[in-house]
PDB file of C-alpha atoms in Angstrom:
ATOM      1  CA  UNK H  14     119.407  95.286  35.181  1.00 79.00           C
ATOM      2  CA  UNK H  15     122.981  95.012  33.999  1.00 83.00           C
ATOM      3  CA  UNK H  16     125.545  97.550  35.152  1.00 89.00           C
ATOM      4  CA  UNK H  17     129.041  97.817  33.707  1.00 95.00           C
ATOM      5  CA  UNK H  18     131.840  99.660  35.463  1.00 95.00           C
ATOM      6  CA  UNK H  19     135.120 100.494  33.748  1.00 97.00           C
ATOM      7  CA  UNK H  20     138.474 101.608  35.144  1.00 97.00           C
ATOM      8  CA  UNK H  21     140.486 103.695  34.793  1.00 97.00           C
ATOM      9  CA  UNK H  22     138.635 106.560  33.132  1.00 96.00           C
ATOM     10  CA  UNK H  23     141.917 107.932  31.746  1.00 97.00           C
ATOM     11  CA  UNK H  24     145.210 106.179  31.135  1.00 98.00           C
ATOM     12  CA  UNK H  25     148.547 107.493  29.867  1.00 98.00           C
ATOM     13  CA  UNK H  26     151.374 105.157  28.902  1.00 97.00           C
ATOM     14  CA  UNK H  27     154.721 105.513  27.193  1.00 98.00           C
ATOM     15  CA  UNK H  28     154.978 104.124  23.700  1.00 97.00           C
ATOM     16  CA  UNK H  29     156.011 100.479  23.887  1.00 97.00           C
ATOM     17  CA  UNK H  30     154.533  99.912  27.344  1.00 97.00           C
ATOM     18  CA  UNK H  31     151.447  97.815  28.044  1.00 98.00           C
ATOM     19  CA  UNK H  32     147.988  99.143  28.858  1.00 98.00           C
ATOM     20  CA  UNK H  33     145.290  97.361  30.846  1.00 98.00           C
ATOM     21  CA  UNK H  34     141.638  98.394  31.116  1.00 98.00           C
ATOM     22  CA  UNK H  35     139.318  96.585  33.507  1.00 98.00           C
ATOM     23  CA  UNK H  36     135.548  96.170  33.500  1.00 98.00           C
ATOM     24  CA  UNK H  37     133.117  94.571  35.908  1.00 97.00           C
ATOM     25  CA  UNK H  38     129.531  93.543  35.224  1.00 96.00           C
ATOM     26  CA  UNK H  39     126.624  92.693  37.503  1.00 95.00           C
ATOM     27  CA  UNK H  40     124.317  90.339  35.570  1.00 93.00           C
ATOM     28  CA  UNK H  41     125.535  86.740  35.720  1.00 92.00           C
ATOM     29  CA  UNK H  42     123.378  85.991  32.625  1.00 91.00           C
ATOM     30  CA  UNK H  43     125.633  88.152  30.429  1.00 92.00           C
ATOM     31  CA  UNK H  44     127.569  85.942  28.040  1.00 91.00           C
ATOM     32  CA  UNK H  45     129.111  88.234  25.435  1.00 91.00           C
ATOM     33  CA  UNK H  46     131.732  90.914  26.108  1.00 94.00           C
ATOM     34  CA  UNK H  47     132.916  93.117  23.241  1.00 94.00           C
ATOM     35  CA  UNK H  48     135.458  95.919  23.271  1.00 97.00           C
ATOM     36  CA  UNK H  49     135.112  98.952  21.043  1.00 97.00           C
ATOM     37  CA  UNK H  50     137.690 101.571  20.099  1.00 97.00           C
ATOM     38  CA  UNK H  51     136.566 105.096  19.307  1.00 96.00           C
ATOM     39  CA  UNK H  52     138.983 107.428  17.586  1.00 95.00           C
ATOM     40  CA  UNK H  53     138.419 111.158  17.674  1.00 92.00           C
ATOM     41  CA  UNK H  54     135.459 112.195  15.525  1.00 89.00           C
ATOM     42  CA  UNK H  55     134.546 108.641  14.591  1.00 92.00           C
ATOM     43  CA  UNK H  56     132.097 106.006  15.692  1.00 94.00           C
ATOM     44  CA  UNK H  57     133.118 103.075  17.891  1.00 96.00           C
ATOM     45  CA  UNK H  58     134.658 100.100  16.130  1.00 96.00           C
ATOM     46  CA  UNK H  59     134.762  96.550  17.444  1.00 94.00           C
ATOM     47  CA  UNK H  60     138.347  95.456  18.119  1.00 96.00           C
ATOM     48  CA  UNK H  61     137.893  92.203  19.989  1.00 96.00           C
ATOM     49  CA  UNK H  62     135.188  90.228  21.758  1.00 93.00           C
ATOM     50  CA  UNK H  63     134.895  87.222  24.004  1.00 93.00           C
ATOM     51  CA  UNK H  64     132.108  84.822  24.847  1.00 91.00           C
ATOM     52  CA  UNK H  65     131.535  83.355  28.281  1.00 87.00           C
ATOM     53  CA  UNK H  66     132.696  79.875  27.301  1.00 86.00           C
ATOM     54  CA  UNK H  67     136.219  81.218  26.714  1.00 84.00           C
ATOM     55  CA  UNK H  68     138.645  82.547  29.310  1.00 91.00           C
ATOM     56  CA  UNK H  69     141.047  84.404  27.048  1.00 95.00           C
ATOM     57  CA  UNK H  70     141.293  85.571  23.468  1.00 94.00           C
ATOM     58  CA  UNK H  71     144.186  87.188  21.670  1.00 96.00           C
ATOM     59  CA  UNK H  72     144.548  89.075  18.407  1.00 94.00           C
ATOM     60  CA  UNK H  73     148.084  90.285  17.715  1.00 96.00           C
ATOM     61  CA  UNK H  74     148.849  92.978  20.342  1.00 97.00           C
ATOM     62  CA  UNK H  75     145.376  92.890  21.871  1.00 98.00           C
ATOM     63  CA  UNK H  76     144.042  90.336  24.334  1.00 97.00           C
ATOM     64  CA  UNK H  77     140.939  90.040  26.464  1.00 98.00           C
ATOM     65  CA  UNK H  78     140.536  87.929  29.595  1.00 97.00           C
ATOM     66  CA  UNK H  79     137.310  86.951  31.320  1.00 96.00           C
ATOM     67  CA  UNK H  80     136.709  85.807  34.882  1.00 95.00           C
ATOM     68  CA  UNK H  81     133.087  84.702  35.085  1.00 93.00           C
ATOM     69  CA  UNK H  82     133.233  83.919  38.772  1.00 93.00           C
ATOM     70  CA  UNK H  83     134.389  87.407  39.667  1.00 94.00           C
ATOM     71  CA  UNK H  84     132.327  88.981  36.870  1.00 95.00           C
ATOM     72  CA  UNK H  85     135.162  90.964  35.421  1.00 95.00           C
ATOM     73  CA  UNK H  86     136.980  91.150  32.105  1.00 97.00           C
ATOM     74  CA  UNK H  87     140.004  93.073  30.954  1.00 98.00           C
ATOM     75  CA  UNK H  88     141.585  94.436  27.791  1.00 98.00           C
ATOM     76  CA  UNK H  89     145.340  94.157  27.437  1.00 98.00           C
ATOM     77  CA  UNK H  90     147.279  96.075  24.814  1.00 98.00           C
ATOM     78  CA  UNK H  91     150.974  95.265  24.506  1.00 97.00           C
ATOM     79  CA  UNK H  92     153.706  97.267  22.777  1.00 98.00           C
ATOM     80  CA  UNK H  93     151.467 100.319  22.604  1.00 98.00           C
ATOM     81  CA  UNK H  94     151.770 102.695  19.660  1.00 97.00           C
ATOM     82  CA  UNK H  95     150.555 106.297  19.231  1.00 96.00           C
ATOM     83  CA  UNK H  96     147.728 105.047  16.988  1.00 96.00           C
ATOM     84  CA  UNK H  97     146.354 103.125  19.968  1.00 98.00           C
ATOM     85  CA  UNK H  98     145.371 106.491  21.485  1.00 98.00           C
ATOM     86  CA  UNK H  99     141.568 106.503  21.594  1.00 97.00           C
ATOM     87  CA  UNK H 100     138.583 105.963  23.887  1.00 96.00           C
ATOM     88  CA  UNK H 101     137.907 102.312  24.653  1.00 97.00           C
ATOM     89  CA  UNK H 102     134.504 100.987  25.679  1.00 96.00           C
ATOM     90  CA  UNK H 103     133.726  97.627  27.175  1.00 97.00           C
ATOM     91  CA  UNK H 104     130.225  96.179  27.005  1.00 94.00           C
ATOM     92  CA  UNK H 105     128.280  93.258  28.380  1.00 93.00           C
ATOM     93  CA  UNK H 106     125.282  91.606  26.785  1.00 89.00           C
ATOM     94  CA  UNK H 107     123.204  88.487  26.463  1.00 87.00           C
ATOM     95  CA  UNK H 108     123.553  86.938  23.021  1.00 84.00           C
ATOM     96  CA  UNK H 109     120.328  87.459  21.079  1.00 79.00           C
ATOM     97  CA  UNK H 110     119.080  90.249  23.388  1.00 80.00           C
ATOM     98  CA  UNK H 111     119.992  93.372  21.504  1.00 74.00           C
ATOM     99  CA  UNK H 112     118.213  95.654  23.942  1.00 73.00           C
ATOM    100  CA  UNK H 113     120.492  94.461  26.726  1.00 75.00           C
ATOM    101  CA  UNK H 114     123.879  95.588  25.417  1.00 85.00           C
ATOM    102  CA  UNK H 115     125.217  97.745  28.249  1.00 90.00           C
ATOM    103  CA  UNK H 116     128.332  99.817  27.706  1.00 93.00           C
ATOM    104  CA  UNK H 117     130.867 100.946  30.253  1.00 95.00           C
ATOM    105  CA  UNK H 118     131.624 104.692  30.573  1.00 94.00           C
ATOM    106  CA  UNK H 119     134.839 104.475  28.556  1.00 95.00           C
ATOM    107  CA  UNK H 120     138.599 104.821  29.074  1.00 97.00           C
ATOM    108  CA  UNK H 121     140.592 107.514  27.336  1.00 96.00           C
ATOM    109  CA  UNK H 122     143.999 106.045  26.467  1.00 98.00           C
ATOM    110  CA  UNK H 123     146.898 108.297  25.533  1.00 98.00           C
ATOM    111  CA  UNK H 124     150.111 106.760  24.226  1.00 97.00           C
ATOM    112  CA  UNK H 125     152.998 109.185  24.615  1.00 96.00           C
ATOM    113  CA  UNK H 126     155.689 108.896  21.906  1.00 94.00           C
TER     114      UNK H 126
ATOM    115  CA  UNK M   2     130.868  99.686   0.614  1.00 64.00           C
ATOM    116  CA  UNK M   3     129.786 102.729   2.662  1.00 78.00           C
ATOM    117  CA  UNK M   4     128.719 100.851   5.828  1.00 93.00           C
ATOM    118  CA  UNK M   5     126.574 102.988   8.161  1.00 96.00           C
ATOM    119  CA  UNK M   6     126.011 106.577   7.010  1.00 96.00           C
ATOM    120  CA  UNK M   7     124.670 109.279   9.309  1.00 97.00           C
ATOM    121  CA  UNK M   8     123.583 112.789   8.409  1.00 96.00           C
ATOM    122  CA  UNK M   9     124.015 115.536   9.424  1.00 97.00           C
ATOM    123  CA  UNK M  10     127.377 115.483  11.250  1.00 96.00           C
ATOM    124  CA  UNK M  11     126.567 118.605  13.263  1.00 96.00           C
ATOM    125  CA  UNK M  12     123.282 120.314  14.144  1.00 96.00           C
ATOM    126  CA  UNK M  13     122.254 123.180  16.371  1.00 97.00           C
ATOM    127  CA  UNK M  14     118.605 123.482  17.395  1.00 96.00           C
ATOM    128  CA  UNK M  15     116.598 125.826  19.511  1.00 97.00           C
ATOM    129  CA  UNK M  16     114.452 124.436  22.312  1.00 97.00           C
ATOM    130  CA  UNK M  17     111.151 123.216  20.918  1.00 97.00           C
ATOM    131  CA  UNK M  18     112.330 122.680  17.354  1.00 97.00           C
ATOM    132  CA  UNK M  19     111.982 119.302  15.692  1.00 96.00           C
ATOM    133  CA  UNK M  20     114.384 117.478  13.412  1.00 96.00           C
ATOM    134  CA  UNK M  21     115.230 114.086  11.978  1.00 97.00           C
ATOM    135  CA  UNK M  22     118.619 112.397  12.173  1.00 98.00           C
ATOM    136  CA  UNK M  23     119.174 110.166   9.199  1.00 98.00           C
ATOM    137  CA  UNK M  24     120.800 106.727   9.231  1.00 98.00           C
ATOM    138  CA  UNK M  25     121.320 104.373   6.305  1.00 97.00           C
ATOM    139  CA  UNK M  26     123.244 101.123   5.976  1.00 97.00           C
ATOM    140  CA  UNK M  27     124.136  99.134   2.868  1.00 95.00           C
ATOM    141  CA  UNK M  28     125.094  95.832   4.523  1.00 93.00           C
ATOM    142  CA  UNK M  29     121.591  94.342   4.501  1.00 92.00           C
ATOM    143  CA  UNK M  30     121.613  94.245   8.302  1.00 93.00           C
ATOM    144  CA  UNK M  31     118.287  93.425   9.908  1.00 92.00           C
ATOM    145  CA  UNK M  32     119.121  95.044  13.233  1.00 92.00           C
ATOM    146  CA  UNK M  33     119.523  98.812  13.532  1.00 94.00           C
ATOM    147  CA  UNK M  34     119.705 101.002  16.608  1.00 95.00           C
ATOM    148  CA  UNK M  35     120.273 104.493  17.932  1.00 97.00           C
ATOM    149  CA  UNK M  36     122.555 105.359  20.848  1.00 96.00           C
ATOM    150  CA  UNK M  37     123.376 108.597  22.560  1.00 97.00           C
ATOM    151  CA  UNK M  38     126.817 109.240  23.998  1.00 95.00           C
ATOM    152  CA  UNK M  39     127.248 111.556  26.947  1.00 93.00           C
ATOM    153  CA  UNK M  40     130.470 112.251  28.873  1.00 86.00           C
ATOM    154  CA  UNK M  41     131.166 109.636  31.529  1.00 83.00           C
ATOM    155  CA  UNK M  42     128.065 107.622  30.651  1.00 84.00           C
ATOM    156  CA  UNK M  43     129.115 105.469  27.731  1.00 87.00           C
ATOM    157  CA  UNK M  44     126.575 104.671  25.054  1.00 93.00           C
ATOM    158  CA  UNK M  45     122.912 104.366  25.957  1.00 94.00           C
ATOM    159  CA  UNK M  46     120.335 102.702  23.727  1.00 93.00           C
ATOM    160  CA  UNK M  47     117.449 104.924  22.591  1.00 96.00           C
ATOM    161  CA  UNK M  48     115.469 102.759  20.136  1.00 96.00           C
ATOM    162  CA  UNK M  49     116.164  99.723  18.053  1.00 94.00           C
ATOM    163  CA  UNK M  50     114.645  97.704  15.214  1.00 94.00           C
ATOM    164  CA  UNK M  51     115.012  94.052  14.227  1.00 90.00           C
ATOM    165  CA  UNK M  52     113.498  94.497  10.778  1.00 92.00           C
ATOM    166  CA  UNK M  53     111.298  96.651   8.571  1.00 94.00           C
ATOM    167  CA  UNK M  54     108.093  97.592  10.366  1.00 94.00           C
ATOM    168  CA  UNK M  55     109.419  96.529  13.792  1.00 94.00           C
ATOM    169  CA  UNK M  56     110.742  98.973  16.391  1.00 96.00           C
ATOM    170  CA  UNK M  57     111.158  98.911  20.149  1.00 94.00           C
ATOM    171  CA  UNK M  58     112.332 101.114  22.976  1.00 94.00           C
ATOM    172  CA  UNK M  59     115.735 101.018  24.579  1.00 92.00           C
ATOM    173  CA  UNK M  60     116.988 102.468  27.827  1.00 90.00           C
ATOM    174  CA  UNK M  61     116.315 106.178  27.127  1.00 94.00           C
ATOM    175  CA  UNK M  62     113.443 106.483  24.577  1.00 95.00           C
ATOM    176  CA  UNK M  63     111.600 109.551  25.901  1.00 96.00           C
ATOM    177  CA  UNK M  64     111.511 112.483  23.463  1.00 96.00           C
ATOM    178  CA  UNK M  65     112.477 110.373  20.447  1.00 97.00           C
ATOM    179  CA  UNK M  66     110.513 108.562  17.744  1.00 97.00           C
ATOM    180  CA  UNK M  67     111.665 106.062  15.145  1.00 97.00           C
ATOM    181  CA  UNK M  68     110.246 104.168  12.204  1.00 96.00           C
ATOM    182  CA  UNK M  69     111.636 101.494   9.912  1.00 97.00           C
ATOM    183  CA  UNK M  70     109.957 101.388   6.525  1.00 96.00           C
ATOM    184  CA  UNK M  71     112.915  99.806   4.705  1.00 96.00           C
ATOM    185  CA  UNK M  72     115.805  97.542   5.683  1.00 95.00           C
ATOM    186  CA  UNK M  73     118.302 100.271   4.816  1.00 97.00           C
ATOM    187  CA  UNK M  74     116.965 103.326   6.669  1.00 97.00           C
ATOM    188  CA  UNK M  75     116.294 104.034  10.341  1.00 98.00           C
ATOM    189  CA  UNK M  76     115.630 107.735  11.028  1.00 98.00           C
ATOM    190  CA  UNK M  77     115.487 109.194  14.544  1.00 98.00           C
ATOM    191  CA  UNK M  78     113.032 112.032  15.143  1.00 98.00           C
ATOM    192  CA  UNK M  79     113.234 114.615  17.898  1.00 96.00           C
ATOM    193  CA  UNK M  80     109.710 115.938  18.277  1.00 92.00           C
ATOM    194  CA  UNK M  81     110.383 118.959  20.497  1.00 96.00           C
ATOM    195  CA  UNK M  82     114.068 119.383  21.248  1.00 96.00           C
ATOM    196  CA  UNK M  83     115.196 120.030  24.825  1.00 97.00           C
ATOM    197  CA  UNK M  84     118.641 121.035  26.167  1.00 97.00           C
ATOM    198  CA  UNK M  85     118.854 117.585  27.829  1.00 96.00           C
ATOM    199  CA  UNK M  86     119.009 116.087  24.333  1.00 97.00           C
ATOM    200  CA  UNK M  87     122.334 117.786  23.630  1.00 97.00           C
ATOM    201  CA  UNK M  88     124.541 114.788  22.912  1.00 97.00           C
ATOM    202  CA  UNK M  89     126.366 112.818  20.260  1.00 96.00           C
ATOM    203  CA  UNK M  90     124.090 110.347  18.503  1.00 98.00           C
ATOM    204  CA  UNK M  91     125.274 107.123  16.906  1.00 97.00           C
ATOM    205  CA  UNK M  92     123.419 104.770  14.647  1.00 97.00           C
ATOM    206  CA  UNK M  93     124.517 101.132  14.641  1.00 95.00           C
ATOM    207  CA  UNK M  94     123.565  98.013  12.733  1.00 94.00           C
ATOM    208  CA  UNK M  95     124.188  94.289  12.890  1.00 91.00           C
ATOM    209  CA  UNK M  96     123.095  90.945  11.489  1.00 86.00           C
ATOM    210  CA  UNK M  97     120.181  89.440  13.407  1.00 69.00           C
ATOM    211  CA  UNK M  98     121.712  85.974  13.688  1.00 66.00           C
ATOM    212  CA  UNK M  99     123.117  85.996  17.191  1.00 61.00           C
ATOM    213  CA  UNK M 100     126.267  87.733  15.944  1.00 59.00           C
ATOM    214  CA  UNK M 101     126.507  90.666  18.263  1.00 74.00           C
ATOM    215  CA  UNK M 102     129.047  92.747  16.332  1.00 87.00           C
ATOM    216  CA  UNK M 103     127.732  96.280  15.991  1.00 91.00           C
ATOM    217  CA  UNK M 104     128.787  98.533  13.112  1.00 94.00           C
ATOM    218  CA  UNK M 105     128.561 102.213  14.030  1.00 96.00           C
ATOM    219  CA  UNK M 106     128.154 105.327  11.946  1.00 96.00           C
ATOM    220  CA  UNK M 107     130.392 108.356  12.499  1.00 95.00           C
ATOM    221  CA  UNK M 108     127.880 110.188  14.667  1.00 96.00           C
ATOM    222  CA  UNK M 109     125.800 113.359  14.778  1.00 97.00           C
ATOM    223  CA  UNK M 110     126.768 116.037  17.268  1.00 96.00           C
ATOM    224  CA  UNK M 111     123.579 117.805  18.372  1.00 97.00           C
ATOM    225  CA  UNK M 112     123.366 120.963  20.459  1.00 97.00           C
ATOM    226  CA  UNK M 113     120.038 122.219  21.747  1.00 97.00           C
ATOM    227  CA  UNK M 114     120.088 125.807  22.957  1.00 96.00           C
TER     228      UNK M 114
END
């Protein structure tokens, strides 16, 4: 079955710096890769996603890149702000197969003012 | 629009007790699911449903039961609680149209002593 690894497990950056979180997946059939942000005491919230027919997607300060050949995808946050501090989860799935959404273990991001 | 509502937010049980975690959504989503979140392990799927009267098992279903009598509600039952079920539980929902965006509730923190 699918396995998703995520690195680093914790990340501290100075406000204004960039943060990068990397994930790898094992199932070449996976074709949808969402990223979720979980703030303290809340449920995860989708922040950006990418499908396998796209190599990069950007939404303001957040971008995701996908390398299908290497089976890895990354989240890039530029100009980090204290409100970016949260736990970030990557996931890999096959569109239409809801029982095959596999999440990574999470990255705790701290943005230091 | 309330989204996905989970109750209770916190619960302490003794080993062997039973309880039901409630989940309701007001977005007319066909797909609903339950995840558990444990440190360093991300989110793991317990059970899911693609419509009223239809349920299926996820990755970690043992010790849990579900039913789906209405589109809005998807309760999770612990039949005989065990310390291994100490976790944070999240309910999530989505449209069953190939759109994979999951909407999560705020979670239930469960401790089994």
